């Protein structure tokens, strides 16, 4: 994939980007700064699903999707990040749906994915413990045979408490990663069934919906066989999609900051005219563009199924997390007093930076993964 100019985007991908950007810009304009416009009408995500079909981009056509791929999902994620739109794209469309696909269970794919692909259902993956490592070898659930009559394979019962479950409080499809006697497995659990307690939790970023999912011998149905490889692939794809959201947010935060420096006057002149600030803007521009290149390179690698996808995903997660954190810190500082008020959007970008940096593993943990692979 040629990463020059438009980062190698095809005509169709550019049209997809323009359609998503236009819809989100109009809806944000109609709802006002910092508002989501989902109290009086369809949310941005609902409109994107019905009018553009974004939820099914990475789902094969045989399961009701568009049969596109990671790059198309990336294009949408970047625009969602640019507008700070709350959506289940990363948690449902990428993490959960891709885990189902990677399980290799065609029956489960045919049963679960069509509703996710058309946006009528939200899927959630209950995986990690309170430590939040998102390691396929460290899952929150434990599954044992339940020997329930009439249930495929006799049925399973899953127990445990999963933390940081994206959209877990509203999910229509609930997947659980759990240890079994023959290794880690992926299970389908009725989110509204017995033995399931879902508790929403407050996140630093109010647009990031997280929940704690507690399971007490909840009836479950196993998908495929050992799930460690499926979980690892789903995590890597989620990290890549999240990096796109981070890049989109960083671009918008930088654009707003650069614009503000041309209107804020000190000593009788716009602060953008001071050489020190011009250098800082230039450095931030290079940082954001390099993060965008790395993020799209990782998405292209996912589309081509390269063997070292885990390394590329880890690199994108680390670099884009650090880029957004640095840009938002500069955004607040360069906006001065208004940058720390509720009336300005700067705090929303800052919260997005710090929340997403912790999701799917802290940057230091991904750096450790990179070091272990490269040195060992």
mmCIF file of C-alpha atoms in Angstrom:
data_model
loop_
_atom_site.group_PDB
_atom_site.id
_atom_site.type_symbol
_atom_site.label_atom_id
_atom_site.label_comp_id
_atom_site.label_asym_id
_atom_site.label_seq_id
_atom_site.Cartn_x
_atom_site.Cartn_y
_atom_site.Cartn_z
ATOM 1 C CA UNK A 1 0.000 0.000 0.000
ATOM 2 C CA UNK A 2 1.459 3.333 -1.071
ATOM 3 C CA UNK A 3 1.498 5.634 1.929
ATOM 4 C CA UNK A 4 1.975 8.908 0.071
ATOM 5 C CA UNK A 5 -0.324 11.817 -0.566
ATOM 6 C CA UNK A 6 -3.745 10.551 0.503
ATOM 7 C CA UNK A 7 -1.999 7.648 2.256
ATOM 8 C CA UNK A 8 -2.820 5.431 -0.688
ATOM 9 C CA UNK A 9 -6.588 5.648 -0.187
ATOM 10 C CA UNK A 10 -8.612 4.448 -3.129
ATOM 11 C CA UNK A 11 -11.381 6.515 -4.680
ATOM 12 C CA UNK A 12 -13.958 4.438 -2.806
ATOM 13 C CA UNK A 13 -12.149 4.915 0.502
ATOM 14 C CA UNK A 14 -11.947 8.673 -0.020
ATOM 15 C CA UNK A 15 -15.659 8.734 -0.828
ATOM 16 C CA UNK A 16 -16.342 6.805 2.383
ATOM 17 C CA UNK A 17 -14.254 9.290 4.372
ATOM 18 C CA UNK A 18 -16.037 12.261 2.833
ATOM 19 C CA UNK A 19 -19.477 10.756 3.483
ATOM 20 C CA UNK A 20 -18.691 10.065 7.142
ATOM 21 C CA UNK A 21 -17.056 13.460 7.662
ATOM 22 C CA UNK A 22 -19.968 15.320 6.069
ATOM 23 C CA UNK A 23 -22.564 13.502 8.159
ATOM 24 C CA UNK A 24 -20.692 14.037 11.414
ATOM 25 C CA UNK A 25 -19.915 17.675 10.669
ATOM 26 C CA UNK A 26 -23.551 18.439 9.940
ATOM 27 C CA UNK A 27 -24.814 16.631 13.000
ATOM 28 C CA UNK A 28 -22.249 18.299 15.240
ATOM 29 C CA UNK A 29 -23.123 21.697 13.800
ATOM 30 C CA UNK A 30 -26.850 21.117 14.390
ATOM 31 C CA UNK A 31 -26.352 19.908 17.977
ATOM 32 C CA UNK A 32 -23.836 22.542 19.044
ATOM 33 C CA UNK A 33 -20.311 22.278 20.516
ATOM 34 C CA UNK A 34 -19.784 19.357 22.861
ATOM 35 C CA UNK A 35 -23.267 17.899 22.284
ATOM 36 C CA UNK A 36 -24.157 14.559 20.752
ATOM 37 C CA UNK A 37 -27.673 15.194 19.398
ATOM 38 C CA UNK A 38 -28.920 11.737 20.357
ATOM 39 C CA UNK A 39 -31.513 12.914 22.865
ATOM 40 C CA UNK A 40 -33.961 14.220 20.264
ATOM 41 C CA UNK A 41 -33.187 12.042 17.252
ATOM 42 C CA UNK A 42 -30.932 9.350 15.823
ATOM 43 C CA UNK A 43 -27.414 9.359 17.213
ATOM 44 C CA UNK A 44 -24.471 9.896 14.842
ATOM 45 C CA UNK A 45 -23.679 6.182 15.097
ATOM 46 C CA UNK A 46 -27.228 5.152 14.194
ATOM 47 C CA UNK A 47 -27.176 7.426 11.183
ATOM 48 C CA UNK A 48 -23.773 6.112 10.095
ATOM 49 C CA UNK A 49 -25.127 2.561 10.274
ATOM 50 C CA UNK A 50 -28.329 3.218 8.361
ATOM 51 C CA UNK A 51 -27.048 5.762 5.834
ATOM 52 C CA UNK A 52 -23.456 4.623 5.262
ATOM 53 C CA UNK A 53 -23.378 1.043 6.577
ATOM 54 C CA UNK A 54 -20.237 1.487 8.662
ATOM 55 C CA UNK A 55 -21.000 -1.333 11.132
ATOM 56 C CA UNK A 56 -20.691 -3.981 8.436
ATOM 57 C CA UNK A 57 -17.559 -2.774 6.682
ATOM 58 C CA UNK A 58 -15.234 -5.447 8.094
ATOM 59 C CA UNK A 59 -17.835 -8.247 8.154
ATOM 60 C CA UNK A 60 -17.826 -10.684 5.200
ATOM 61 C CA UNK A 61 -20.750 -10.476 2.798
ATOM 62 C CA UNK A 62 -21.812 -14.011 3.655
ATOM 63 C CA UNK A 63 -22.570 -12.812 7.197
ATOM 64 C CA UNK A 64 -24.457 -9.683 6.164
ATOM 65 C CA UNK A 65 -21.549 -7.263 5.931
ATOM 66 C CA UNK A 66 -19.953 -5.247 3.155
ATOM 67 C CA UNK A 67 -16.873 -7.449 2.869
ATOM 68 C CA UNK A 68 -14.457 -4.529 3.046
ATOM 69 C CA UNK A 69 -11.564 -4.610 5.504
ATOM 70 C CA UNK A 70 -9.414 -2.974 8.186
ATOM 71 C CA UNK A 71 -8.483 0.064 6.076
ATOM 72 C CA UNK A 72 -12.120 0.992 5.482
ATOM 73 C CA UNK A 73 -12.831 0.591 9.189
ATOM 74 C CA UNK A 74 -9.762 2.738 9.815
ATOM 75 C CA UNK A 75 -11.132 5.545 7.652
ATOM 76 C CA UNK A 76 -14.341 5.607 9.694
ATOM 77 C CA UNK A 77 -12.524 5.378 13.035
ATOM 78 C CA UNK A 78 -10.333 8.371 12.172
ATOM 79 C CA UNK A 79 -13.404 10.510 11.491
ATOM 80 C CA UNK A 80 -15.130 9.332 14.675
ATOM 81 C CA UNK A 81 -12.031 10.338 16.615
ATOM 82 C CA UNK A 82 -11.862 13.698 14.892
ATOM 83 C CA UNK A 83 -15.387 14.502 16.097
ATOM 84 C CA UNK A 84 -15.088 12.702 19.461
ATOM 85 C CA UNK A 85 -18.213 10.711 18.625
ATOM 86 C CA UNK A 86 -19.219 8.022 21.134
ATOM 87 C CA UNK A 87 -19.714 4.787 19.207
ATOM 88 C CA UNK A 88 -19.411 0.998 19.574
ATOM 89 C CA UNK A 89 -17.103 0.773 16.557
ATOM 90 C CA UNK A 90 -13.993 -0.400 18.414
ATOM 91 C CA UNK A 91 -15.748 -2.530 21.042
ATOM 92 C CA UNK A 92 -18.473 -4.130 18.934
ATOM 93 C CA UNK A 93 -17.509 -3.974 15.261
ATOM 94 C CA UNK A 94 -13.801 -4.608 15.763
ATOM 95 C CA UNK A 95 -13.007 -6.312 19.081
ATOM 96 C CA UNK A 96 -16.083 -8.533 19.525
ATOM 97 C CA UNK A 97 -17.000 -9.186 15.888
ATOM 98 C CA UNK A 98 -13.426 -9.925 14.855
ATOM 99 C CA UNK A 99 -13.053 -12.314 17.784
ATOM 100 C CA UNK A 100 -16.081 -14.228 16.501
ATOM 101 C CA UNK A 101 -14.638 -14.317 12.980
ATOM 102 C CA UNK A 102 -11.227 -15.407 14.236
ATOM 103 C CA UNK A 103 -12.797 -18.237 16.244
ATOM 104 C CA UNK A 104 -13.500 -20.043 12.986
ATOM 105 C CA UNK A 105 -16.996 -21.021 14.140
ATOM 106 C CA UNK A 106 -19.100 -20.510 11.006
ATOM 107 C CA UNK A 107 -22.331 -21.294 12.859
ATOM 108 C CA UNK A 108 -21.643 -18.609 15.457
ATOM 109 C CA UNK A 109 -20.687 -16.131 12.725
ATOM 110 C CA UNK A 110 -23.949 -16.749 10.869
ATOM 111 C CA UNK A 111 -25.937 -16.449 14.101
ATOM 112 C CA UNK A 112 -24.299 -13.374 15.646
ATOM 113 C CA UNK A 113 -22.740 -11.185 12.980
ATOM 114 C CA UNK A 114 -25.658 -10.099 10.739
ATOM 115 C CA UNK A 115 -27.262 -8.033 13.519
ATOM 116 C CA UNK A 116 -23.899 -6.482 14.404
ATOM 117 C CA UNK A 117 -23.227 -5.719 10.729
ATOM 118 C CA UNK A 118 -26.482 -3.827 10.206
ATOM 119 C CA UNK A 119 -26.104 -1.901 13.461
ATOM 120 C CA UNK A 120 -29.225 -3.322 15.094
ATOM 121 C CA UNK A 121 -27.176 -5.092 17.776
ATOM 122 C CA UNK A 122 -24.130 -4.139 19.826
ATOM 123 C CA UNK A 123 -21.648 -6.842 20.801
ATOM 124 C CA UNK A 124 -19.295 -6.765 23.775
ATOM 125 C CA UNK A 125 -16.329 -8.907 24.737
ATOM 126 C CA UNK A 126 -15.826 -9.526 28.467
ATOM 127 C CA UNK A 127 -12.178 -10.403 28.735
ATOM 128 C CA UNK A 128 -9.731 -8.740 31.064
ATOM 129 C CA UNK A 129 -9.308 -8.677 34.827
ATOM 130 C CA UNK A 130 -9.087 -5.558 36.980
ATOM 131 C CA UNK A 131 -5.386 -5.344 36.063
ATOM 132 C CA UNK A 132 -6.405 -4.506 32.493
ATOM 133 C CA UNK A 133 -3.559 -6.293 30.702
ATOM 134 C CA UNK A 134 -5.688 -7.634 27.800
ATOM 135 C CA UNK A 135 -3.443 -10.682 27.648
ATOM 136 C CA UNK A 136 -4.894 -13.818 25.977
ATOM 137 C CA UNK A 137 -3.220 -15.845 28.731
ATOM 138 C CA UNK A 138 -4.939 -13.847 31.483
ATOM 139 C CA UNK A 139 -8.737 -13.861 31.242
ATOM 140 C CA UNK A 140 -11.356 -13.019 33.838
ATOM 141 C CA UNK A 141 -13.719 -15.940 33.286
ATOM 142 C CA UNK A 142 -13.685 -19.622 34.264
ATOM 143 C CA UNK A 143 -15.846 -22.134 32.443
ATOM 144 C CA UNK A 144 -16.907 -25.641 33.413
ATOM 145 C CA UNK A 145 -19.204 -28.180 31.817
ATOM 146 C CA UNK A 146 -22.801 -27.686 32.880
ATOM 147 C CA UNK A 147 -24.319 -30.805 31.272
ATOM 148 C CA UNK A 148 -27.501 -28.909 30.519
ATOM 149 C CA UNK A 149 -29.948 -31.054 28.485
ATOM 150 C CA UNK A 150 -30.839 -29.650 25.080
ATOM 151 C CA UNK A 151 -27.814 -27.354 24.939
ATOM 152 C CA UNK A 152 -25.094 -27.878 22.287
ATOM 153 C CA UNK A 153 -22.164 -29.854 23.740
ATOM 154 C CA UNK A 154 -24.095 -30.224 26.991
ATOM 155 C CA UNK A 155 -23.604 -26.509 27.747
ATOM 156 C CA UNK A 156 -21.136 -24.610 29.871
ATOM 157 C CA UNK A 157 -21.335 -22.459 32.969
ATOM 158 C CA UNK A 158 -19.109 -19.373 33.168
ATOM 159 C CA UNK A 159 -18.117 -17.478 36.311
ATOM 160 C CA UNK A 160 -15.850 -14.509 36.958
ATOM 161 C CA UNK A 161 -15.742 -10.728 36.851
ATOM 162 C CA UNK A 162 -14.561 -8.932 33.728
ATOM 163 C CA UNK A 163 -13.554 -5.270 33.842
ATOM 164 C CA UNK A 164 -13.341 -2.484 31.233
ATOM 165 C CA UNK A 165 -15.956 -4.140 29.025
ATOM 166 C CA UNK A 166 -16.652 -1.753 26.165
ATOM 167 C CA UNK A 167 -20.427 -1.185 25.822
ATOM 168 C CA UNK A 168 -20.960 -4.023 28.258
ATOM 169 C CA UNK A 169 -23.933 -2.384 29.958
ATOM 170 C CA UNK A 170 -25.981 -2.141 26.742
ATOM 171 C CA UNK A 171 -24.709 -5.072 24.691
ATOM 172 C CA UNK A 172 -27.194 -7.288 22.901
ATOM 173 C CA UNK A 173 -24.508 -9.919 22.257
ATOM 174 C CA UNK A 174 -22.122 -10.828 25.063
ATOM 175 C CA UNK A 175 -18.956 -12.824 24.501
ATOM 176 C CA UNK A 176 -16.814 -14.006 27.390
ATOM 177 C CA UNK A 177 -13.200 -15.169 27.377
ATOM 178 C CA UNK A 178 -12.781 -17.900 29.984
ATOM 179 C CA UNK A 179 -10.309 -20.528 31.088
ATOM 180 C CA UNK A 180 -11.306 -24.155 30.512
ATOM 181 C CA UNK A 181 -9.597 -27.476 31.222
ATOM 182 C CA UNK A 182 -8.296 -27.482 27.633
ATOM 183 C CA UNK A 183 -7.204 -23.848 27.428
ATOM 184 C CA UNK A 184 -8.796 -20.459 26.918
ATOM 185 C CA UNK A 185 -12.208 -20.514 25.261
ATOM 186 C CA UNK A 186 -14.617 -17.971 23.829
ATOM 187 C CA UNK A 187 -18.232 -18.242 24.989
ATOM 188 C CA UNK A 188 -21.560 -16.705 24.068
ATOM 189 C CA UNK A 189 -23.650 -15.692 27.077
ATOM 190 C CA UNK A 190 -27.141 -14.190 27.159
ATOM 191 C CA UNK A 191 -26.483 -10.667 28.515
ATOM 192 C CA UNK A 192 -29.973 -10.558 30.018
ATOM 193 C CA UNK A 193 -29.952 -14.125 31.307
ATOM 194 C CA UNK A 194 -29.490 -15.538 34.752
ATOM 195 C CA UNK A 195 -26.144 -15.244 36.463
ATOM 196 C CA UNK A 196 -25.174 -12.057 34.573
ATOM 197 C CA UNK A 197 -24.792 -8.691 36.304
ATOM 198 C CA UNK A 198 -23.722 -5.682 34.263
ATOM 199 C CA UNK A 199 -22.666 -2.513 36.047
ATOM 200 C CA UNK A 200 -21.735 0.647 34.123
ATOM 201 C CA UNK A 201 -18.679 2.454 35.437
ATOM 202 C CA UNK A 202 -17.587 6.070 35.114
ATOM 203 C CA UNK A 203 -14.735 6.699 32.704
ATOM 204 C CA UNK A 204 -12.546 9.780 32.510
ATOM 205 C CA UNK A 205 -13.846 10.137 28.958
ATOM 206 C CA UNK A 206 -17.661 10.309 29.168
ATOM 207 C CA UNK A 207 -17.919 9.126 25.561
ATOM 208 C CA UNK A 208 -16.194 5.848 26.457
ATOM 209 C CA UNK A 209 -18.806 3.406 27.787
ATOM 210 C CA UNK A 210 -17.263 0.832 30.115
ATOM 211 C CA UNK A 211 -18.855 -1.738 32.383
ATOM 212 C CA UNK A 212 -18.014 -4.451 34.860
ATOM 213 C CA UNK A 213 -19.615 -7.766 33.915
ATOM 214 C CA UNK A 214 -19.992 -10.280 36.757
ATOM 215 C CA UNK A 215 -20.919 -13.862 35.910
ATOM 216 C CA UNK A 216 -22.096 -16.452 38.404
ATOM 217 C CA UNK A 217 -22.411 -19.834 36.689
ATOM 218 C CA UNK A 218 -24.069 -18.148 33.724
ATOM 219 C CA UNK A 219 -25.200 -20.592 31.020
ATOM 220 C CA UNK A 220 -22.886 -20.333 28.038
ATOM 221 C CA UNK A 221 -22.271 -21.732 24.571
ATOM 222 C CA UNK A 222 -18.713 -22.266 23.400
ATOM 223 C CA UNK A 223 -17.498 -20.862 20.091
ATOM 224 C CA UNK A 224 -14.947 -22.930 18.218
ATOM 225 C CA UNK A 225 -11.971 -24.386 20.041
ATOM 226 C CA UNK A 226 -9.013 -22.760 21.868
ATOM 227 C CA UNK A 227 -9.396 -18.993 21.607
ATOM 228 C CA UNK A 228 -5.991 -17.538 22.496
ATOM 229 C CA UNK A 229 -5.087 -16.832 18.865
ATOM 230 C CA UNK A 230 -8.532 -15.339 18.183
ATOM 231 C CA UNK A 231 -8.237 -13.054 21.203
ATOM 232 C CA UNK A 232 -4.747 -11.933 20.204
ATOM 233 C CA UNK A 233 -5.891 -11.057 16.687
ATOM 234 C CA UNK A 234 -8.989 -9.225 17.974
ATOM 235 C CA UNK A 235 -6.839 -7.220 20.407
ATOM 236 C CA UNK A 236 -4.362 -6.280 17.671
ATOM 237 C CA UNK A 237 -7.141 -5.153 15.321
ATOM 238 C CA UNK A 238 -8.751 -3.184 18.157
ATOM 239 C CA UNK A 239 -5.441 -1.465 18.945
ATOM 240 C CA UNK A 240 -5.085 -0.494 15.287
ATOM 241 C CA UNK A 241 -8.645 0.852 15.069
ATOM 242 C CA UNK A 242 -8.161 2.746 18.330
ATOM 243 C CA UNK A 243 -4.974 4.295 16.958
ATOM 244 C CA UNK A 244 -7.056 5.686 14.091
ATOM 245 C CA UNK A 245 -9.444 7.333 16.545
ATOM 246 C CA UNK A 246 -6.453 8.768 18.396
ATOM 247 C CA UNK A 247 -4.986 10.160 15.171
ATOM 248 C CA UNK A 248 -8.296 11.753 14.230
ATOM 249 C CA UNK A 249 -8.573 13.367 17.660
ATOM 250 C CA UNK A 250 -4.968 14.563 17.501
ATOM 251 C CA UNK A 251 -5.507 16.138 14.084
ATOM 252 C CA UNK A 252 -8.561 18.040 15.261
ATOM 253 C CA UNK A 253 -6.943 19.133 18.536
ATOM 254 C CA UNK A 254 -3.936 20.446 16.625
ATOM 255 C CA UNK A 255 -6.124 22.230 14.061
ATOM 256 C CA UNK A 256 -8.114 23.989 16.785
ATOM 257 C CA UNK A 257 -4.930 24.956 18.613
ATOM 258 C CA UNK A 258 -3.233 26.296 15.486
ATOM 259 C CA UNK A 259 -6.333 28.324 14.645
ATOM 260 C CA UNK A 260 -6.477 29.762 18.155
ATOM 261 C CA UNK A 261 -2.859 30.900 18.046
ATOM 262 C CA UNK A 262 -3.699 33.075 15.047
ATOM 263 C CA UNK A 263 -6.403 34.957 16.980
ATOM 264 C CA UNK A 264 -4.944 35.154 20.487
ATOM 265 C CA UNK A 265 -2.993 38.401 20.813
ATOM 266 C CA UNK A 266 -0.119 39.078 23.197
ATOM 267 C CA UNK A 267 2.162 42.148 23.120
ATOM 268 C CA UNK A 268 0.104 43.509 20.255
ATOM 269 C CA UNK A 269 0.526 40.577 17.872
ATOM 270 C CA UNK A 270 -0.943 37.074 17.369
ATOM 271 C CA UNK A 271 0.991 34.491 19.337
ATOM 272 C CA UNK A 272 1.331 32.378 16.167
ATOM 273 C CA UNK A 273 3.853 34.943 14.945
ATOM 274 C CA UNK A 274 6.293 34.134 17.747
ATOM 275 C CA UNK A 275 9.026 31.853 16.488
ATOM 276 C CA UNK A 276 9.013 29.590 19.553
ATOM 277 C CA UNK A 277 5.315 28.804 19.114
ATOM 278 C CA UNK A 278 5.700 28.361 15.365
ATOM 279 C CA UNK A 279 8.362 25.732 16.047
ATOM 280 C CA UNK A 280 6.078 23.979 18.535
ATOM 281 C CA UNK A 281 3.237 23.888 15.998
ATOM 282 C CA UNK A 282 5.598 22.482 13.369
ATOM 283 C CA UNK A 283 6.851 19.779 15.730
ATOM 284 C CA UNK A 284 3.285 18.792 16.615
ATOM 285 C CA UNK A 285 2.358 18.632 12.940
ATOM 286 C CA UNK A 286 5.236 16.251 12.243
ATOM 287 C CA UNK A 287 4.253 14.162 15.280
ATOM 288 C CA UNK A 288 0.620 13.835 14.169
ATOM 289 C CA UNK A 289 1.435 13.073 10.535
ATOM 290 C CA UNK A 290 3.977 10.415 11.496
ATOM 291 C CA UNK A 291 1.417 8.871 13.862
ATOM 292 C CA UNK A 292 -1.125 8.830 11.039
ATOM 293 C CA UNK A 293 1.333 7.131 8.681
ATOM 294 C CA UNK A 294 2.175 4.478 11.264
ATOM 295 C CA UNK A 295 -1.499 3.909 12.049
ATOM 296 C CA UNK A 296 -2.474 3.440 8.400
ATOM 297 C CA UNK A 297 0.552 1.224 7.779
ATOM 298 C CA UNK A 298 -0.682 -1.047 10.572
ATOM 299 C CA UNK A 299 -4.171 -1.123 9.034
ATOM 300 C CA UNK A 300 -2.701 -2.010 5.645
ATOM 301 C CA UNK A 301 -0.694 -4.785 7.296
ATOM 302 C CA UNK A 302 -3.879 -6.141 8.860
ATOM 303 C CA UNK A 303 -5.569 -6.145 5.464
ATOM 304 C CA UNK A 304 -2.653 -8.111 4.012
ATOM 305 C CA UNK A 305 -2.527 -10.557 6.959
ATOM 306 C CA UNK A 306 1.205 -10.092 7.582
ATOM 307 C CA UNK A 307 2.766 -12.449 10.157
ATOM 308 C CA UNK A 308 4.107 -9.683 12.415
ATOM 309 C CA UNK A 309 0.775 -7.906 12.862
ATOM 310 C CA UNK A 310 1.143 -7.954 16.654
ATOM 311 C CA UNK A 311 4.324 -5.882 16.467
ATOM 312 C CA UNK A 312 2.765 -3.346 14.119
ATOM 313 C CA UNK A 313 -0.351 -3.062 16.271
ATOM 314 C CA UNK A 314 1.743 -2.538 19.402
ATOM 315 C CA UNK A 315 3.829 0.136 17.689
ATOM 316 C CA UNK A 316 0.720 1.969 16.487
ATOM 317 C CA UNK A 317 -0.872 1.806 19.934
ATOM 318 C CA UNK A 318 2.227 3.196 21.666
ATOM 319 C CA UNK A 319 3.049 5.958 19.203
ATOM 320 C CA UNK A 320 -0.493 7.198 18.626
ATOM 321 C CA UNK A 321 -1.253 7.180 22.358
ATOM 322 C CA UNK A 322 1.814 9.293 23.040
ATOM 323 C CA UNK A 323 1.075 11.606 20.105
ATOM 324 C CA UNK A 324 -2.471 12.361 21.261
ATOM 325 C CA UNK A 325 -1.332 12.845 24.854
ATOM 326 C CA UNK A 326 1.334 15.344 23.807
ATOM 327 C CA UNK A 327 -0.936 17.255 21.420
ATOM 328 C CA UNK A 328 -3.728 17.622 23.976
ATOM 329 C CA UNK A 329 -1.305 18.766 26.667
ATOM 330 C CA UNK A 330 -0.047 21.476 24.312
ATOM 331 C CA UNK A 331 -3.650 22.308 23.377
ATOM 332 C CA UNK A 332 -4.539 23.105 26.964
ATOM 333 C CA UNK A 333 -1.358 25.066 27.600
ATOM 334 C CA UNK A 334 -1.557 27.169 24.433
ATOM 335 C CA UNK A 335 -5.227 27.987 24.962
ATOM 336 C CA UNK A 336 -4.373 29.510 28.303
ATOM 337 C CA UNK A 337 -7.106 29.927 30.909
ATOM 338 C CA UNK A 338 -9.961 29.016 28.577
ATOM 339 C CA UNK A 339 -8.322 25.648 27.941
ATOM 340 C CA UNK A 340 -9.171 24.449 31.455
ATOM 341 C CA UNK A 341 -12.836 25.445 31.405
ATOM 342 C CA UNK A 342 -15.873 23.234 30.815
ATOM 343 C CA UNK A 343 -17.032 25.601 28.075
ATOM 344 C CA UNK A 344 -14.118 24.676 25.811
ATOM 345 C CA UNK A 345 -13.573 21.334 24.070
ATOM 346 C CA UNK A 346 -9.932 21.067 25.157
ATOM 347 C CA UNK A 347 -10.786 19.004 28.225
ATOM 348 C CA UNK A 348 -12.706 16.508 26.063
ATOM 349 C CA UNK A 349 -9.653 15.870 23.874
ATOM 350 C CA UNK A 350 -7.437 15.623 26.960
ATOM 351 C CA UNK A 351 -9.753 13.035 28.539
ATOM 352 C CA UNK A 352 -9.886 11.069 25.305
ATOM 353 C CA UNK A 353 -6.094 10.961 25.225
ATOM 354 C CA UNK A 354 -5.666 9.629 28.745
ATOM 355 C CA UNK A 355 -8.555 7.158 28.574
ATOM 356 C CA UNK A 356 -7.586 5.563 25.274
ATOM 357 C CA UNK A 357 -3.936 5.337 26.292
ATOM 358 C CA UNK A 358 -4.945 2.819 28.985
ATOM 359 C CA UNK A 359 -7.372 0.823 26.838
ATOM 360 C CA UNK A 360 -6.153 -2.567 25.561
ATOM 361 C CA UNK A 361 -3.017 -2.264 27.656
ATOM 362 C CA UNK A 362 -0.842 0.653 28.690
ATOM 363 C CA UNK A 363 1.826 1.898 26.266
ATOM 364 C CA UNK A 364 4.563 0.516 28.550
ATOM 365 C CA UNK A 365 3.081 -2.973 28.252
ATOM 366 C CA UNK A 366 3.063 -2.782 24.459
ATOM 367 C CA UNK A 367 6.635 -1.507 24.517
ATOM 368 C CA UNK A 368 7.519 -4.596 26.541
ATOM 369 C CA UNK A 369 5.848 -6.751 23.890
ATOM 370 C CA UNK A 370 7.891 -5.046 21.197
ATOM 371 C CA UNK A 371 11.125 -5.440 23.133
ATOM 372 C CA UNK A 372 10.471 -9.117 23.860
ATOM 373 C CA UNK A 373 9.809 -9.850 20.173
ATOM 374 C CA UNK A 374 12.695 -7.823 18.806
ATOM 375 C CA UNK A 375 15.312 -8.886 21.354
ATOM 376 C CA UNK A 376 14.170 -12.441 22.041
#
